[in-house]
């Protein structure tokens, strides 16, 4: 049975799409994976993976019956088991029936081991569309109080919708900027009270690589690459420790 996982957050800018693209790329080494870009107004995933020029049809074409679902899937350049269903920039999400995602997911479950849905931020109609058929969720937060508060609301809605397998990823965590007044990992765990799937440390290379259509998991020596890989392992049931942060020396920073 394929796993349908929605990746969500309470606020934007916490790095959901980076997590989806890197996690999906890692899982695709041994599984058949499809990523659904449900953030219909922004259209991020195909760009992050460098696939925008391969897009012929998108999710709107599928919804409006202008294209078959399998026609709209875009294959990754590097991983034969990874596919993306692109979003579109001009679809009015308020006019989309909640059942459209259910039909799409049911069809994809026949062919894929993992279906990972990149959910729009917030708790509006697009969020409800994206979580409609998921049976698992990953909530992504950054280390600020507004992100934590909004994530708590999202977790409540997920539970109300019958999604109780909810895990946490703390993203863009920079231990070098922590002080005595900063939130701690324990603070976040105390507020949200869901299993911690992983911590991804802040690394500006994630954005730089995404601008070139690359994912950081291909950079084997990078700590953040290991963070993503370990998240994929935990998601598949392996017991691996949280990666420990290693502060770069001044020399390393100058020549990295």
Coordinates of C-alpha atoms in Angstrom, one line a residue:
X1 CA 0.0 0.0 0.0
X2 CA 1.5 3.4 -1.0
X3 CA 2.0 6.0 1.7
X4 CA 0.4 9.4 1.2
X5 CA 2.2 12.0 3.1
X6 CA 1.3 15.7 3.2
X7 CA 4.1 18.2 4.1
X8 CA 2.6 21.2 5.7
X9 CA 3.2 24.2 8.0
X10 CA 1.3 27.0 9.6
X11 CA 3.2 29.8 7.9
X12 CA 5.2 30.2 4.7
X13 CA 8.9 30.4 4.3
X14 CA 9.8 27.5 6.5
X15 CA 11.2 25.4 3.7
X16 CA 8.5 22.8 3.0
X17 CA 9.3 22.6 -0.7
X18 CA 13.0 22.1 0.0
X19 CA 12.1 19.2 2.4
X20 CA 9.7 17.7 -0.2
X21 CA 12.3 17.8 -3.0
X22 CA 15.2 16.5 -1.0
X23 CA 13.2 13.9 0.9
X24 CA 11.5 12.7 -2.3
X25 CA 14.9 12.5 -4.1
X26 CA 16.3 10.4 -1.4
X27 CA 13.4 8.0 -1.1
X28 CA 13.4 7.6 -4.9
X29 CA 16.7 5.7 -4.7
X30 CA 14.8 2.6 -3.6
X31 CA 11.1 3.5 -4.1
X32 CA 8.9 4.9 -6.8
X33 CA 8.0 8.4 -5.7
X34 CA 5.7 11.1 -7.0
X35 CA 5.7 14.7 -5.6
X36 CA 2.4 16.6 -5.9
X37 CA 2.8 20.4 -5.9
X38 CA -0.5 21.4 -4.2
X39 CA 0.7 25.0 -3.7
X40 CA -1.3 26.0 -6.7
X41 CA -0.5 29.7 -6.8
X42 CA 3.3 29.5 -6.4
X43 CA 4.5 26.5 -8.5
X44 CA 7.8 25.6 -6.8
X45 CA 8.7 22.0 -7.1
X46 CA 9.4 21.8 -10.8
X47 CA 11.7 24.8 -10.5
X48 CA 13.6 23.5 -7.4
X49 CA 14.3 20.2 -9.3
X50 CA 15.2 22.0 -12.5
X51 CA 12.3 20.5 -14.4
X52 CA 10.3 23.7 -15.4
X53 CA 11.3 23.3 -19.1
X54 CA 10.0 19.8 -19.1
X55 CA 6.5 20.8 -18.0
X56 CA 3.9 20.4 -20.8
X57 CA 0.8 19.9 -18.7
X58 CA 0.1 20.7 -15.0
X59 CA -2.5 19.9 -12.3
X60 CA -5.0 22.4 -13.8
X61 CA -4.9 20.5 -17.1
X62 CA -5.7 17.3 -15.2
X63 CA -8.5 18.9 -13.2
X64 CA -10.0 20.4 -16.4
X65 CA -9.7 17.1 -18.3
X66 CA -7.3 18.7 -20.9
X67 CA -4.7 16.0 -20.1
X68 CA -4.4 12.6 -18.6
X69 CA -2.8 12.4 -15.2
X70 CA 0.1 10.3 -16.4
X71 CA 0.7 12.8 -19.2
X72 CA 1.1 15.5 -16.7
X73 CA 3.7 13.8 -14.6
X74 CA 7.3 15.1 -15.2
X75 CA 10.2 12.7 -14.8
X76 CA 13.3 13.8 -12.9
X77 CA 16.5 14.2 -14.8
X78 CA 18.7 12.2 -12.4
X79 CA 16.3 9.7 -10.7
X80 CA 14.2 7.4 -12.8
X81 CA 11.9 6.6 -9.9
X82 CA 11.0 10.3 -9.2
X83 CA 8.1 12.2 -10.8
X84 CA 6.5 15.5 -10.2
X85 CA 2.9 16.6 -10.8
X86 CA 3.4 20.4 -11.3
X87 CA 1.1 23.1 -9.9
X88 CA 0.0 26.1 -12.0
X89 CA 0.1 29.8 -11.3
X90 CA -3.4 30.8 -12.3
X91 CA -5.9 28.3 -10.9
X92 CA -8.4 29.7 -8.4
X93 CA -8.2 27.3 -5.6
X94 CA -11.6 28.5 -4.1
X95 CA -13.3 27.0 -7.2
X96 CA -11.7 23.6 -7.0
X97 CA -13.8 20.7 -5.6
X98 CA -12.2 19.0 -2.6
X99 CA -12.6 15.7 -4.4
X100 CA -10.1 16.5 -7.1
X101 CA -7.1 15.5 -5.0
X102 CA -8.8 12.3 -3.9
X103 CA -9.2 11.2 -7.6
X104 CA -5.6 12.1 -8.4
X105 CA -4.2 10.3 -5.4
X106 CA -6.3 7.1 -5.9
X107 CA -5.0 6.9 -9.4
X108 CA -1.4 7.5 -8.3
X109 CA -1.6 4.9 -5.6
X110 CA -1.7 2.2 -8.2
X111 CA 1.8 2.9 -9.4
X112 CA 3.8 4.7 -6.6
X113 CA 5.2 3.7 -3.2
X114 CA 5.3 7.2 -1.9
X115 CA 3.0 10.1 -2.7
X116 CA 4.3 13.3 -1.1
X117 CA 2.1 16.4 -1.2
X118 CA 3.6 19.8 -0.9
X119 CA 0.9 21.7 0.9
X120 CA 0.3 25.5 0.8
X121 CA 1.0 27.3 4.0
X122 CA -1.9 28.3 6.3
X123 CA -5.3 26.7 6.9
X124 CA -7.4 28.0 4.0
X125 CA -9.0 26.0 1.1
X126 CA -5.7 25.0 -0.5
X127 CA -4.6 23.4 2.7
X128 CA -7.8 21.5 3.1
X129 CA -7.5 20.3 -0.6
X130 CA -4.0 19.1 0.0
X131 CA -4.7 17.1 3.2
X132 CA -7.9 15.6 2.0
X133 CA -6.4 12.2 1.1
X134 CA -3.3 12.0 3.2
X135 CA -2.9 9.4 5.9
X136 CA 0.4 10.8 7.3
X137 CA 1.7 14.4 7.8
X138 CA 5.0 16.1 8.3
X139 CA 4.7 19.5 9.9
X140 CA 7.7 21.8 9.2
X141 CA 8.6 24.6 11.5
X142 CA 11.3 27.2 12.0
X143 CA 12.5 28.4 15.3
X144 CA 10.2 31.3 15.8
X145 CA 7.1 31.6 18.0
X146 CA 4.7 32.5 15.1
X147 CA 5.8 29.4 13.2
X148 CA 5.3 27.2 16.3
X149 CA 1.8 28.7 17.1
X150 CA 0.6 28.3 13.6
X151 CA 1.9 24.8 13.4
X152 CA 0.0 23.9 16.6
X153 CA -3.3 25.0 14.8
X154 CA -2.4 22.9 11.8
X155 CA -1.8 19.8 13.9
X156 CA -5.2 20.3 15.6
X157 CA -6.9 20.4 12.1
X158 CA -5.0 17.4 10.9
X159 CA -6.2 15.4 13.9
X160 CA -9.7 16.6 13.4
X161 CA -9.5 15.3 9.8
X162 CA -8.4 11.9 11.1
X163 CA -4.7 12.3 10.3
X164 CA -3.0 11.2 13.6
X165 CA 0.3 10.0 12.2
X166 CA 1.9 13.5 12.4
X167 CA 5.7 14.1 12.7
X168 CA 7.8 17.2 13.1
X169 CA 10.7 18.6 11.2
X170 CA 12.5 21.6 12.6
X171 CA 14.0 23.4 9.6
X172 CA 16.6 26.2 9.1
X173 CA 17.9 25.7 12.6
X174 CA 21.0 27.8 13.3
X175 CA 22.6 26.9 16.6
X176 CA 25.1 29.8 16.2
X177 CA 22.3 32.3 16.5
X178 CA 20.8 30.8 19.7
X179 CA 21.0 32.8 22.9
X180 CA 19.5 32.6 26.4
X181 CA 16.2 34.1 25.1
X182 CA 15.9 31.9 22.1
X183 CA 13.4 29.0 21.8
X184 CA 15.0 25.6 22.3
X185 CA 14.3 22.3 20.7
X186 CA 12.7 21.2 24.0
X187 CA 10.5 24.2 23.9
X188 CA 9.2 23.3 20.5
X189 CA 8.7 19.6 21.5
X190 CA 6.8 20.7 24.6
X191 CA 4.4 22.9 22.7
X192 CA 3.7 20.7 19.7
X193 CA 4.0 17.3 21.4
X194 CA 4.5 15.2 18.2
X195 CA 7.4 12.9 17.3
X196 CA 10.5 14.6 16.1
X197 CA 11.4 13.2 12.6
X198 CA 14.4 15.4 12.2
X199 CA 16.3 18.7 12.4
X200 CA 17.7 20.4 9.3
X201 CA 20.3 23.0 10.0
X202 CA 20.4 26.3 8.2
X203 CA 22.6 26.2 5.1
X204 CA 22.5 28.9 2.4
X205 CA 23.6 26.4 -0.1
X206 CA 20.1 24.8 -0.2
X207 CA 18.7 28.0 -1.8
X208 CA 21.7 28.4 -4.1
X209 CA 21.5 24.9 -5.4
X210 CA 17.7 25.1 -5.8
X211 CA 18.2 28.2 -8.0
X212 CA 20.2 25.9 -10.3
X213 CA 17.7 23.0 -10.1
X214 CA 19.7 20.9 -7.8
X215 CA 19.1 19.2 -4.4
X216 CA 21.6 19.3 -1.6
X217 CA 21.4 15.5 -0.9
X218 CA 23.7 15.1 -3.9
X219 CA 26.4 17.0 -1.9
X220 CA 27.5 14.0 0.2
X221 CA 29.9 15.9 2.4
X222 CA 27.3 18.5 3.5
X223 CA 25.9 18.1 7.0
X224 CA 22.4 19.2 5.7
X225 CA 22.5 16.4 3.1
X226 CA 23.0 13.9 5.9
X227 CA 20.1 15.5 7.8
X228 CA 17.7 14.9 4.9
X229 CA 19.0 11.4 4.3
X230 CA 18.5 10.5 8.0
X231 CA 14.9 11.9 7.8
X232 CA 14.3 9.6 4.9
X233 CA 15.7 6.7 6.9
X234 CA 13.5 7.4 10.0
X235 CA 10.5 7.7 7.7
X236 CA 11.2 4.2 6.6
X237 CA 11.5 2.9 10.1
X238 CA 15.3 3.0 10.7
X239 CA 16.5 4.2 14.1
X240 CA 19.2 6.7 13.4
X241 CA 20.4 9.6 15.6
X242 CA 19.8 13.3 15.0
X243 CA 22.8 14.8 13.3
X244 CA 25.0 16.9 15.5
X245 CA 25.8 20.4 14.4
X246 CA 29.4 21.1 13.5
X247 CA 30.5 24.7 13.6
X248 CA 32.6 25.7 10.5
X249 CA 36.0 27.2 11.2
X250 CA 36.7 30.6 9.8
X251 CA 39.0 29.0 7.2
X252 CA 36.2 26.7 6.1
X253 CA 33.8 29.6 5.8
X254 CA 36.2 31.6 3.7
X255 CA 36.8 28.8 1.2
X256 CA 33.5 27.0 1.2

